[in-house]
Structure formats: structure tokens, C-alpha cells
Short mmCIF file of C-alpha atoms and ligand atoms in Angstrom, two decimals:
data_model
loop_
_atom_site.label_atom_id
_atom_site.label_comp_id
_atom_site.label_asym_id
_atom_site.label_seq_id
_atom_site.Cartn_x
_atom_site.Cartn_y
_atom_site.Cartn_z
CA UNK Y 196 -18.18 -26.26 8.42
CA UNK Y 197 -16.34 -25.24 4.78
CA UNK Y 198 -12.87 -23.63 6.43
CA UNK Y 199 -12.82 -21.64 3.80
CA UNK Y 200 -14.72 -18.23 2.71
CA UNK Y 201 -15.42 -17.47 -1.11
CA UNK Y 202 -14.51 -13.50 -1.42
CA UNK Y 203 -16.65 -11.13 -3.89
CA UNK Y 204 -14.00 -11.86 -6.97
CA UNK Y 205 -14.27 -15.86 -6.03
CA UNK Y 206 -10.95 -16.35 -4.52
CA UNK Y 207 -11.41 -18.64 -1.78
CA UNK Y 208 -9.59 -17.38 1.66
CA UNK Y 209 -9.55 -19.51 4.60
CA UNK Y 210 -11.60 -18.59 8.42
CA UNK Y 211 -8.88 -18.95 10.51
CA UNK Y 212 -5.65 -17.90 10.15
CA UNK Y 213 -2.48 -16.54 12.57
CA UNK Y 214 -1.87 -12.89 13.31
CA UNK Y 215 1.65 -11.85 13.83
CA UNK Y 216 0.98 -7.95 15.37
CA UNK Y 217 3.67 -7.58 18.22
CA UNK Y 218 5.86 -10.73 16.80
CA UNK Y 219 9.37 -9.98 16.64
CA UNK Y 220 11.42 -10.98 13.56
CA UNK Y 221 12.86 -13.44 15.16
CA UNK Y 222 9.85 -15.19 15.90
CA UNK Y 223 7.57 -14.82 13.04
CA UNK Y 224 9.47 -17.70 11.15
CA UNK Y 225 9.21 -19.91 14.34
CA UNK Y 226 5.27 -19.22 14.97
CA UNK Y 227 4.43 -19.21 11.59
CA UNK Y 228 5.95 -22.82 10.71
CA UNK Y 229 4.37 -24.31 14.00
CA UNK Y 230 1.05 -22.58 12.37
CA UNK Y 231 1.13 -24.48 9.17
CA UNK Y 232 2.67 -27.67 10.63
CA UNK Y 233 -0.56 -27.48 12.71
CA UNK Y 234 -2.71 -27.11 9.80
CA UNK Y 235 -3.09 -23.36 8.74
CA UNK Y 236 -2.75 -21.41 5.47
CA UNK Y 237 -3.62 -17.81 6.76
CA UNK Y 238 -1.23 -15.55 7.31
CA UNK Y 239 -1.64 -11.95 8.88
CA UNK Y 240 1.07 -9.53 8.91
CA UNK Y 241 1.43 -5.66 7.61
CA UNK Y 242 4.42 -4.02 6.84
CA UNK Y 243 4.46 -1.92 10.19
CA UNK Y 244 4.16 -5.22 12.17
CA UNK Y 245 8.46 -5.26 10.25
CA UNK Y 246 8.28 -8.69 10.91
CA UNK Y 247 7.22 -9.66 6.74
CA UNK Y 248 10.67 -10.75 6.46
CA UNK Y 249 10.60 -13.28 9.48
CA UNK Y 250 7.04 -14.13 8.03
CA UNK Y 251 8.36 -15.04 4.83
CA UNK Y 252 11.14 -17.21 6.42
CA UNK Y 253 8.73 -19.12 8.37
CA UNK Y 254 6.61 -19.90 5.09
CA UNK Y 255 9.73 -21.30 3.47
CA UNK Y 256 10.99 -23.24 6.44
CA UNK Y 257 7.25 -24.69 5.85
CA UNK Y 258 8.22 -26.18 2.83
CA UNK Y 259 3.74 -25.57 2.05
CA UNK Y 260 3.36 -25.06 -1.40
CA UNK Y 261 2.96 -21.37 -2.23
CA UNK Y 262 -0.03 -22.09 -3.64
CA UNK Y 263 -2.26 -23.62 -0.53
CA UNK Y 264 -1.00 -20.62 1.60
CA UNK Y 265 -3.30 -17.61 2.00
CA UNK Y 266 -0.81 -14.35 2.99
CA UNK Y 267 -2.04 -11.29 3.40
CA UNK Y 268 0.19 -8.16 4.85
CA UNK Y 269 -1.47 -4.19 4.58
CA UNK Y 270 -0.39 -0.95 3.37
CA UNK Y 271 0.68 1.56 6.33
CA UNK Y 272 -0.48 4.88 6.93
CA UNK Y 273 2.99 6.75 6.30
CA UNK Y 274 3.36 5.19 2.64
CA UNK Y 275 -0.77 5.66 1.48
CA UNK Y 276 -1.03 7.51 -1.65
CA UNK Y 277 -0.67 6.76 -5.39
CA UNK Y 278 3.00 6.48 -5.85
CA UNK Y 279 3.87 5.13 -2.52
CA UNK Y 280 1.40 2.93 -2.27
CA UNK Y 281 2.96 1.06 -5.03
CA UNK Y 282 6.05 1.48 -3.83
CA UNK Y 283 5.46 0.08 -0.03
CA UNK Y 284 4.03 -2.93 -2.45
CA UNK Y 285 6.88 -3.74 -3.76
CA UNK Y 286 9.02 -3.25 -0.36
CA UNK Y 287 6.27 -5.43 1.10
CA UNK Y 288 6.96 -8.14 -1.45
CA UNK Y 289 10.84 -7.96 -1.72
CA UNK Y 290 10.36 -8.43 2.48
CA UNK Y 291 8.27 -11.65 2.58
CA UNK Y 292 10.14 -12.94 -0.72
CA UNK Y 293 7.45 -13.68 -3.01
CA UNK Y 294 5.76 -13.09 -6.18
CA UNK Y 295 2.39 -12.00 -4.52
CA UNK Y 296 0.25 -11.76 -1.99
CA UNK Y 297 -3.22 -13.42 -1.09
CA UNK Y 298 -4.84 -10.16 0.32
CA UNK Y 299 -3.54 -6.23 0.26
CA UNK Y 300 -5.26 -3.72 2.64
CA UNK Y 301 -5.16 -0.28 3.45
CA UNK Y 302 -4.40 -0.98 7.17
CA UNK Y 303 -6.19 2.60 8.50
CA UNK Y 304 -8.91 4.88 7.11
CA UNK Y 305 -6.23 8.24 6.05
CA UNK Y 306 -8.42 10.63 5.33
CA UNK Y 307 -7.56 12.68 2.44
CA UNK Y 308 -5.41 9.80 1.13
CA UNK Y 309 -6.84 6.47 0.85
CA UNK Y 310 -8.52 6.97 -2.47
CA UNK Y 311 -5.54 7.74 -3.82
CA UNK Y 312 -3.90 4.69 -2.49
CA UNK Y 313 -6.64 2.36 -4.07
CA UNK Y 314 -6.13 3.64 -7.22
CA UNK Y 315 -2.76 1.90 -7.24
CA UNK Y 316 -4.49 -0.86 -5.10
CA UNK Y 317 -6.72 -1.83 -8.18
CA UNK Y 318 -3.57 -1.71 -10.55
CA UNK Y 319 -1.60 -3.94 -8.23
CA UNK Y 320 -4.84 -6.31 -8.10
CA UNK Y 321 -4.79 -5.85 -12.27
CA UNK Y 322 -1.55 -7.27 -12.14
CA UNK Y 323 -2.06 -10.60 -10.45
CA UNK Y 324 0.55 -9.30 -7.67
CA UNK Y 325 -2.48 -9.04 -5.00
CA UNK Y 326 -5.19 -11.91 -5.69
CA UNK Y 327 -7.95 -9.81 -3.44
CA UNK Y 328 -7.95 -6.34 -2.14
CA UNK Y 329 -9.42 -5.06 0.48
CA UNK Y 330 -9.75 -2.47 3.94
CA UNK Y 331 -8.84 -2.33 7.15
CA UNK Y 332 -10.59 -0.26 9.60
CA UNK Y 333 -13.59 1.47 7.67
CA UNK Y 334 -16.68 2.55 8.54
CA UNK Y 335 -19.67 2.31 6.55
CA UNK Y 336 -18.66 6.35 5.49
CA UNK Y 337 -15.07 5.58 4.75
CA UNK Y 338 -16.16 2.52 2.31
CA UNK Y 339 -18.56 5.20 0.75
CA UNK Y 340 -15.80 7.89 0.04
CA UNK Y 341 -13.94 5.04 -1.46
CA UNK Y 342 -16.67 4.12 -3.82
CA UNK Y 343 -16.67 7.57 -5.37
CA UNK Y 344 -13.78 7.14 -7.29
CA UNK Y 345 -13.23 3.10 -6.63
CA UNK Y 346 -13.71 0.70 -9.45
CA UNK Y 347 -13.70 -2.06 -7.22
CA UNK Y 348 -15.01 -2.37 -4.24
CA UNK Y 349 -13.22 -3.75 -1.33
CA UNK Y 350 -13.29 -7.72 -1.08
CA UNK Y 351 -12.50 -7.60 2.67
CA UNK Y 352 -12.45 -4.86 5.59
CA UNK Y 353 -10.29 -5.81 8.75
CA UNK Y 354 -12.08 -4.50 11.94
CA UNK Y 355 -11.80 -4.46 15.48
CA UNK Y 356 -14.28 -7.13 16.55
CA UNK Y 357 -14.43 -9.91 19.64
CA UNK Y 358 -17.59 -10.39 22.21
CA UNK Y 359 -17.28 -6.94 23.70
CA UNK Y 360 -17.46 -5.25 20.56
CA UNK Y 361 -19.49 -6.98 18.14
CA UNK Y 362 -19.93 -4.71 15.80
CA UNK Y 363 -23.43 -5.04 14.66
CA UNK Y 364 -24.43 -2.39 12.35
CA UNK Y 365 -21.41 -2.39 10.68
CA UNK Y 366 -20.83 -6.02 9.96
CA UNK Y 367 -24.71 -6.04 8.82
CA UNK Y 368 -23.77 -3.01 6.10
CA UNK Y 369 -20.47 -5.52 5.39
CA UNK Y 370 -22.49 -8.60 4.88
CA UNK Y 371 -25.11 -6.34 2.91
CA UNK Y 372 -22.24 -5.09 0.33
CA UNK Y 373 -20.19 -8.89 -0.05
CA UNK Y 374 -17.34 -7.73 1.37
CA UNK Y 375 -16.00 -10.01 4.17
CA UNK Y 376 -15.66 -8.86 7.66
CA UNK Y 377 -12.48 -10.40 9.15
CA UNK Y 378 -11.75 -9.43 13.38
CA UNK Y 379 -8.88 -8.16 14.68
CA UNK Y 380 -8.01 -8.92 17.58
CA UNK Y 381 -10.74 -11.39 18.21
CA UNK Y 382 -9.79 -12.64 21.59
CA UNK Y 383 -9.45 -8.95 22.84
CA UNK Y 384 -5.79 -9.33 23.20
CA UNK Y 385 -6.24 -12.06 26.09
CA UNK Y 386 -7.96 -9.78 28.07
CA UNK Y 387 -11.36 -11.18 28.21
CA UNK Y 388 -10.62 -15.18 28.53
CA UNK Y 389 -11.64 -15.11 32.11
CA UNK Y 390 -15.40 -14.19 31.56
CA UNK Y 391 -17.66 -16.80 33.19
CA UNK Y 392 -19.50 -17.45 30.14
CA UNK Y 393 -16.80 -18.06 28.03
CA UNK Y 394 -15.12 -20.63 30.50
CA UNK Y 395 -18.30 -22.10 31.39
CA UNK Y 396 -19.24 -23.12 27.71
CA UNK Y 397 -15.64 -24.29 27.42
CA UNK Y 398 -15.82 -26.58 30.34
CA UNK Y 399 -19.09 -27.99 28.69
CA UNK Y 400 -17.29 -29.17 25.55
CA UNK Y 401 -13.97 -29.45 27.09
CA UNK Y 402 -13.00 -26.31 25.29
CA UNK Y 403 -10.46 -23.13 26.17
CA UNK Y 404 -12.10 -19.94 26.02
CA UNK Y 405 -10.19 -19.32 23.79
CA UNK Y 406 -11.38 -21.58 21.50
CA UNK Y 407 -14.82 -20.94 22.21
CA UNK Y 408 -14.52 -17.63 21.19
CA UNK Y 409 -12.67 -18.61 17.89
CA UNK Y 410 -15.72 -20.42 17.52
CA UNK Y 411 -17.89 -18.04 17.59
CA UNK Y 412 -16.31 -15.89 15.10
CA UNK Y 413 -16.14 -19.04 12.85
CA UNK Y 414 -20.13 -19.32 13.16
CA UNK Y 415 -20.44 -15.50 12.76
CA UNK Y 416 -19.31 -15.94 9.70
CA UNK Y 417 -16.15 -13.93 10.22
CA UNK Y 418 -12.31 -14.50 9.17
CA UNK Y 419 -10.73 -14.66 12.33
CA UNK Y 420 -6.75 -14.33 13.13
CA UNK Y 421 -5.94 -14.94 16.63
CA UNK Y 422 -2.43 -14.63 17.84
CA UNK Y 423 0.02 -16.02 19.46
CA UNK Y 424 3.88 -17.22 19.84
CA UNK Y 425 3.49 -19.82 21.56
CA UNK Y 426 3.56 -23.59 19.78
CA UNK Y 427 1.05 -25.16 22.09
CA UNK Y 428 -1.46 -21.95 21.91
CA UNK Y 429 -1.02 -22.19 18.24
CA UNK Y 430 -2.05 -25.58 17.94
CA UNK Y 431 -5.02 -24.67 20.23
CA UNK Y 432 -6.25 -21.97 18.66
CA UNK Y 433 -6.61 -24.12 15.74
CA UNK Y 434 -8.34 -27.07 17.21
CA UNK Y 435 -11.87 -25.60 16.88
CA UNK Y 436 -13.43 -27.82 13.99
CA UNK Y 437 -14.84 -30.73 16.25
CA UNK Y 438 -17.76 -28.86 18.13
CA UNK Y 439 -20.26 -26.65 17.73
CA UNK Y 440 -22.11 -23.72 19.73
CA UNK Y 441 -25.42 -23.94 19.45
CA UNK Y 442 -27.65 -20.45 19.11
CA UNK Y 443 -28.38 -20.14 23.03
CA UNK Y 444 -24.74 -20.06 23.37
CA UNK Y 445 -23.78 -18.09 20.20
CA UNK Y 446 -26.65 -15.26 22.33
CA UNK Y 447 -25.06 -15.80 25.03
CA UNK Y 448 -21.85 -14.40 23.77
CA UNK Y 449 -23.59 -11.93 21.46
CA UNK Y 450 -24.61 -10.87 25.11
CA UNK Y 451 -20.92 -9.72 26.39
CA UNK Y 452 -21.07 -6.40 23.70
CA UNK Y 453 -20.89 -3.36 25.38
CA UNK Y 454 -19.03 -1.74 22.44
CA UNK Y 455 -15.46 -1.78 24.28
CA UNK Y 456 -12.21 -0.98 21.92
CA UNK Y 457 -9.16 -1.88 22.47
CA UNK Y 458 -7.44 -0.20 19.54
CA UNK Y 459 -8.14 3.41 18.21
CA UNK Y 460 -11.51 5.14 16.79
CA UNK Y 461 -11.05 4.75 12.94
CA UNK Y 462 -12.46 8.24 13.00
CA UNK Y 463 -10.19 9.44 15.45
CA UNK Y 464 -6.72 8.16 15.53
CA UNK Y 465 -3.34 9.86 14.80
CA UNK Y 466 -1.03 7.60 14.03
P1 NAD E 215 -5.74 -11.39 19.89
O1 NAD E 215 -7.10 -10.95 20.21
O2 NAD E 215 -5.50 -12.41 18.84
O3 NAD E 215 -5.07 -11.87 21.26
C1 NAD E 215 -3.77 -12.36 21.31
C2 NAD E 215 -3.37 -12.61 22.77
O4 NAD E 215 -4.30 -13.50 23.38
C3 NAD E 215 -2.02 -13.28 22.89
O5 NAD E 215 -0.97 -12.32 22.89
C4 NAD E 215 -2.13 -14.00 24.20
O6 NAD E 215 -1.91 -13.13 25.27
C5 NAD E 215 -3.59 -14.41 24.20
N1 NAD E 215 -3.84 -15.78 23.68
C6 NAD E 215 -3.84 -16.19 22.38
N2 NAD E 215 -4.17 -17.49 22.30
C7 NAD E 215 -4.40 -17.92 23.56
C8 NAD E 215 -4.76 -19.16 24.13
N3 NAD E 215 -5.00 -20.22 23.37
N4 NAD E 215 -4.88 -19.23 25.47
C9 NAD E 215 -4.66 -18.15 26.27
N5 NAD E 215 -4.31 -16.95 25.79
C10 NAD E 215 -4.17 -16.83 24.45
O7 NAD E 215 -4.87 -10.07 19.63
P2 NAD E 215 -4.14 -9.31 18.45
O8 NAD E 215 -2.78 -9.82 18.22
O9 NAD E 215 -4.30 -7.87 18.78
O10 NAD E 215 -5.04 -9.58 17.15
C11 NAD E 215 -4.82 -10.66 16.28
C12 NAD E 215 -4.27 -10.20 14.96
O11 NAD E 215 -5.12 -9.24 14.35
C13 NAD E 215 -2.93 -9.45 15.06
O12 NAD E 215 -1.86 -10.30 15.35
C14 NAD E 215 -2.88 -8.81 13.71
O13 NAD E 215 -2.51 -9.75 12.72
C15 NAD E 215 -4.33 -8.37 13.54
N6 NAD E 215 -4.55 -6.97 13.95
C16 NAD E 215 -4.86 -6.06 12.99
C17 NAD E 215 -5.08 -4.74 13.33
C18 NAD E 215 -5.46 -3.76 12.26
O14 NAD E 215 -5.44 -2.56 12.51
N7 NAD E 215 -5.81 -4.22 11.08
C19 NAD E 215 -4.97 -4.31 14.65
C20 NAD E 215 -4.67 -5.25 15.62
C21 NAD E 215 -4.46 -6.59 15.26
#
């Protein structure tokens, strides 16, 4: 399988990456050197994860080339709009210490806002200080709003996605547009590595659940950012390019939807 994914504007970002939600700042530079000592170049953070500075630690201690690394961190909710947005960008940047970032997304949906903060979006793509722009938690409706007033359309949108919520519909429209679906949260926090058929394909290829499940994003054709703090988990989580579901087993999993979230209701949240 090619690890990496070619967005709409041609930058190439790679499948599988580490996501650093609920990392403290003391442990981002830990987790994320063990990450690219064990073979990554995705990075997921946000600004309201306050961890970018521990993040950009972690990518120094790496000593990886700034160029082979793949960061991407998100806009929050409190900053969206024209001037702030650009001015969270730069905050963002000054944080992880670097010229730019790989990927910039609005992390939630604010209504009445977000088109506003893409405007400065596309200027910070313009400059070269974001290689790809993108979403995080839209709906089909929100990514039309934006494209009233957007001149580019989103390269990426972020969403809730794992085998209880799969997402169908949406990741269809996604797939429909070119704009890359990437899951968050894609082992459902932890909470779902005990399910029979997870562990039971495992055992068949001598596989964690985990990594079955990271497998099945991979085949879904979805970006996919497990997390974790833990050096050994991290190398797991990674270990997925030496076997491969095959589509009675990919069903199988497509079976465990039954539309579950963990996280809020893009159209309903208030934070
Ligand atoms: P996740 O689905 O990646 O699950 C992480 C948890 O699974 C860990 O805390 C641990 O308990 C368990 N785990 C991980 N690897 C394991 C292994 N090999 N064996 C056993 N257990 C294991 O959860 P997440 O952190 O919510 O999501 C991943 C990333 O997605 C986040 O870190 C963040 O970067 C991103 N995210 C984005 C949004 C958004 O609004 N855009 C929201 C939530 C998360």
C-alpha cells in the first residue's frame, strides 16, 4: 500500500500519523520522538490540545528533517474569524517553532464565523505558511456554506470516524468532492478494542485490535491518527504495513456501525 495520500492541491500527506489530544506538554516531545524514531511523519495537534510547544520539542529532539515531517495543528473555536484567525496562526507557529505547517484546520464548524476564518485561511495557504488547508468537523451543509464565499475548497475535513460510526454518507459526499476524510479518534478512544470481531481477526494474523482497526481505516482509504503515550503502543500502532484484511473482514467491521459518537454533534456543540 502507498503510505502516503496525494491531497486535491498535490501535496502528498501520509495515512498514519500520531494524535496528541489529552498529551500533556511534558509528554508530547517524548511521544512524538518515539513516533518518528518508529517510523512516522504525521503529526496531529491543535492549539487547544496547548501541547504545540512540547510537539515542536519532540520534532527537534527527532533530529527528522523538516522537510519529511507532515505537521498539522487546527484553528480553535475562541480565535475563528478574520483577524484572529491569523493571529492564532502565528501563535500556533511561534508555539511549535517553525516556519510552517503541513495542514491548518478549522477544528469546529462556528457557525456565523468560519467563513470568515477561511478567508484568512486561504491567505495563510497563499503564503506558503500552511502547505494544505482544510476542516475539521463539517457536514456536507457546513462545507456548502463555506463554498459560498470560499475560493478554495477544503483539501481535508477531520471527522469523528472508527467502526461504530462509519460515517457513510458523509465520507461518500467527501470522496465525491476530493477532499480527504481523515478519523478522529479512530480507535474510539480505547473503548471498543474488546469487540469479538476485532480480536478475533487479530488473533488470525497475529494482530492487536488495535491494529486491525488501523487497518481498516488504512484500506478505507482514510488518514488515520491514533493516539497514544506510550512507546511500545506507539510502535504498535504503527506496525500495520505487513498484512492485509481482506473484504469479508473489511464487512465485517463495516458491520460494528451503529452511528455511536463519542465527541459532540458538529451541529450541536457549545464549546
Ligand atoms: P483514539 O481513538 O486514538 O484512542 C486513543 C486511546 O486508545 C489511547 O488513549 C489508549 O487508551 C488506547 N490505545 C491506543 N493505542 C492502543 C494500543 N495499541 N493498544 C491498546 N490501547 C490503545 O483517540 P483520540 O485521542 O480521541 O483520537 C486520536 C487523535 O484524533 C487525537 O489525539 C487528536 O489528534 C485527534 N482528535 C481530533 C478531534 C477533532 O475535533 N478534530 C477530536 C478528537 C481527537
Amino acid at each position: 500500500m502507498d503510505n502516503m495520500k496525494k491531497l486535491a492541491n498535490g501535496i502528498e500527506m501520509p495515512r498514519l500519523g500520531l494524535g496528541v489530544w489529552r498529551v500533556e506538554e511534558n509528554d508530547a516531545a517524548n511521544s512524538v520522538r518515539w513516533a518518528i524514531d518508529s517510523g512516522y511523519h504525521l503529526i496531529d495537534t491543535a492549539a487547544v490540545y496547548k501541547n504545540e510547544k512540547g510537539v515542536g520539542e519532540g520534532i527537534r529532539q527527532s533530529g527528522m528533517k523538516r522537510e519529511n515531517l507532515f505537521i498539522t495543528t487546527k484553528l480553535w473555536n475562541a480565535d475563528q474569524g478574520y483577524d484572529s484567525a491569523h493571529r492564532a496562526f502565528n501563535g500556533s507557529l511561534e508555539r511549535l517553532g517553525l516556519e510552517y505547517v503541513d495542514l491548518y484546520l478549522i477544528h469546529w464548524p462556528v457557525e456565523g464565523k468560519f467563513n470568515d476564518s477561511w478567508r484568512a485561511m486561504e491567505e495563510i495557504y497563499e503564503s506558503g505558511r500552511a502547505k494544505a488547508i482544510g476542516v475539521s468537523n463539517f457536514h456536507r451543509h457546513h462545507i456548502e456554506k463555506l463554498m459560498t464565499t470560499a475560493k478554495i475548497k477544503p483539501m481535508v475535513d477531520q471527522i469523528e470516524l472508527h467502526p461504530t460510526l462509519t460515517q457513510v454518507d458523509l465520507r461518500d459526499y467527501l470522496e465525491k468532492e476530493g477532499i480527504a476524510v481523515e478519523a478522529w479518534s479512530p480507535l474510539g478512544q480505547g473503548k471498543i478494542l474488546q469487540k469479538p470481531t476485532l480480536t478475533e481477526i487479530g488473533k488470525k494474523y497475529n494482530k492487536s485490535a488495535a491494529q486491525v482497526i488501523i487497518r481498516w481505516h488504512l484500506q478505507s482509504n482514510t488518514i488515520v491518527i491514533p493516539k497514544s503515550v506510550h512507546e511500545k503502543r506507539i510502535k504498535e500502532n504503527f506496525d500495520v504495513f505487513d498484512f492485509e484484511l481482506n473484504a469479508e473482514e473489511m464487512q465485517q467491521i463495516d458491520g460494528l456501525n451503529i452511528n455511536e459518537r463519542l465527541g459532540a454533534n458538529p451541529d450541536n456543540f457549545d464549546f
